[in-house]
Coordinates of C-alpha atoms in Angstrom, one line a residue:
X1 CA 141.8 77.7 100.4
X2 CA 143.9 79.9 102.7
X3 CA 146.3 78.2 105.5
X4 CA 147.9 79.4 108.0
X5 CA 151.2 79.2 106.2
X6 CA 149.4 81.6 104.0
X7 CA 148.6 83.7 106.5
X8 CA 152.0 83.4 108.1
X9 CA 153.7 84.3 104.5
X10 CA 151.4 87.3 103.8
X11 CA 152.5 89.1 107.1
X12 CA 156.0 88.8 106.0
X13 CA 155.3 89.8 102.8
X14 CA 153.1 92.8 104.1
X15 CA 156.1 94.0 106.6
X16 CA 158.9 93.9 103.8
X17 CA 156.3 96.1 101.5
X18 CA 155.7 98.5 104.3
X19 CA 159.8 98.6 105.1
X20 CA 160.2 99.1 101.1
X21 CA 157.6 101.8 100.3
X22 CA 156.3 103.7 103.9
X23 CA 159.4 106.0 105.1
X24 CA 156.7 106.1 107.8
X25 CA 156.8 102.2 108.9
X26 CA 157.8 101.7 112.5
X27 CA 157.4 98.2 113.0
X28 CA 160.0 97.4 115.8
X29 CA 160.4 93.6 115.1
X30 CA 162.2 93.7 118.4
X31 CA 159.9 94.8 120.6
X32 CA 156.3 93.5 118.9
X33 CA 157.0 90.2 117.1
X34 CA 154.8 88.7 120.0
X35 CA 152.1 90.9 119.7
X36 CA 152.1 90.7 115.7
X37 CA 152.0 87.2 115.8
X38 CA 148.9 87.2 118.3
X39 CA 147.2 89.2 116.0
X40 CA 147.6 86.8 112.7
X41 CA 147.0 84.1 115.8
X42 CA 143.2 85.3 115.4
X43 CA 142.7 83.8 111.8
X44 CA 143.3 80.6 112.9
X45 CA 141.8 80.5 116.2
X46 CA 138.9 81.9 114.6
X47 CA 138.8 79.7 111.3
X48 CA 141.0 76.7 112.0
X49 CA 144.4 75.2 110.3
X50 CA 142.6 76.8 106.5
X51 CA 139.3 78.1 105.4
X52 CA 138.3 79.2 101.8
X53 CA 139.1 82.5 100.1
X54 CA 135.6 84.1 99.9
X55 CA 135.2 82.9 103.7
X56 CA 138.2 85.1 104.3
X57 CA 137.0 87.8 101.8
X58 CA 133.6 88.6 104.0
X59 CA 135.7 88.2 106.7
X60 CA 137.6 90.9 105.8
X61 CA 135.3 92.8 104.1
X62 CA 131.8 92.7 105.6
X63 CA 133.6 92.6 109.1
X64 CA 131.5 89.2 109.8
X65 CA 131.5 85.9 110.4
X66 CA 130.2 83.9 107.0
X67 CA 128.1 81.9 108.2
X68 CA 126.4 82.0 105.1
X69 CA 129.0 80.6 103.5
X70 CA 129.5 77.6 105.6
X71 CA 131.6 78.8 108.4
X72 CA 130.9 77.5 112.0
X73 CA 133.0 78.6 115.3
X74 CA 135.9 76.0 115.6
X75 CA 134.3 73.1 118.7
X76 CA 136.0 72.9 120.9
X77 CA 136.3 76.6 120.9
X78 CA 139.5 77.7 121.3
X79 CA 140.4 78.7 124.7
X80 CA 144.0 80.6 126.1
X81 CA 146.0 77.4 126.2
X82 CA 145.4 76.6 122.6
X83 CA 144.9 80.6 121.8
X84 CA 149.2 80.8 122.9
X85 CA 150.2 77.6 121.2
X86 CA 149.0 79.4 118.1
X87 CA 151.1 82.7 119.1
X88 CA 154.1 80.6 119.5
X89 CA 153.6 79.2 115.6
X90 CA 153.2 82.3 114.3
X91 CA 156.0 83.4 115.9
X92 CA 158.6 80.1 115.6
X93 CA 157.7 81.2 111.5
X94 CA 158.6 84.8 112.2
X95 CA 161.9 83.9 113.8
X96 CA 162.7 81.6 111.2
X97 CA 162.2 84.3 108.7
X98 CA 164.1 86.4 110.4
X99 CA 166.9 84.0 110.4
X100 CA 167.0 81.2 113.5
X101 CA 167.3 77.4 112.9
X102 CA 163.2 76.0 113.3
X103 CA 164.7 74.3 116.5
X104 CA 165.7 77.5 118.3
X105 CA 162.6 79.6 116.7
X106 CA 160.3 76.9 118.1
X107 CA 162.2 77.5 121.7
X108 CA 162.5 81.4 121.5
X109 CA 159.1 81.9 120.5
X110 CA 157.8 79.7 123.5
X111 CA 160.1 81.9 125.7
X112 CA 158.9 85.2 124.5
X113 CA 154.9 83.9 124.3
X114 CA 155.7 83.0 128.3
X115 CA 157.1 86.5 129.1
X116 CA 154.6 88.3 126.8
X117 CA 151.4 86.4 128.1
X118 CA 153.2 87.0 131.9
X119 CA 152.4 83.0 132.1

């Protein structure tokens, strides 16, 4: 099973690989953090809190929903209210990588999810 500290961990992981090995990289933490953390915001708005591996895998892989394997669209579904509380998760967790007390994370990333959304 795959959470969305997982998820959360993996993007980290991902950017620090891509600073490492890609002279090429241009992720500006700066100036997309918010819209970085909106995209891993998708996983769990799409397949809640955690979800199995191979749910993930066909995901990924067969670009579809597995239904098959057991998946159903989260119920309520997940509207922009909840969508932006998800952002601003994501995006406390970046902040604290990158650094900030969980306290002021969890304040900066509402701030920046407000500006970014235009909210």
């Amino acid at each position: 099973t795959i959470n969305t500290f997982d998820i959360i961990a993996a993007r980290s992981r991902r950017i620090a690989y891509s600073k490492a090995n890609n002279h090429n990289f241009t992720f500006n933490f700066a100036t997309q953090k918010t819209a970085a953390a909106g995209e891993s915001s998708f996983l769990a708005a799409i397949f809640g809190d955690s979800a199995p591996a191979a749910q993930l895998e066909e995901f990924f892989l067969k670009e579809k929903l597995p239904t098959d394997l057991g998946y159903s669209p989260p119920n309520p579904p997940v509207g922009q209210a909840r969508f932006l509380v998800l952002v601003a998760k994501f995006l406390s967790h970046e902040l604290m990588d990158a650094g900030l007390p969980p306290s002021l994370a969890r304040q900066q990333a509402a701030k920046l999810v407000e500006r970014d959304f235009q909210m």
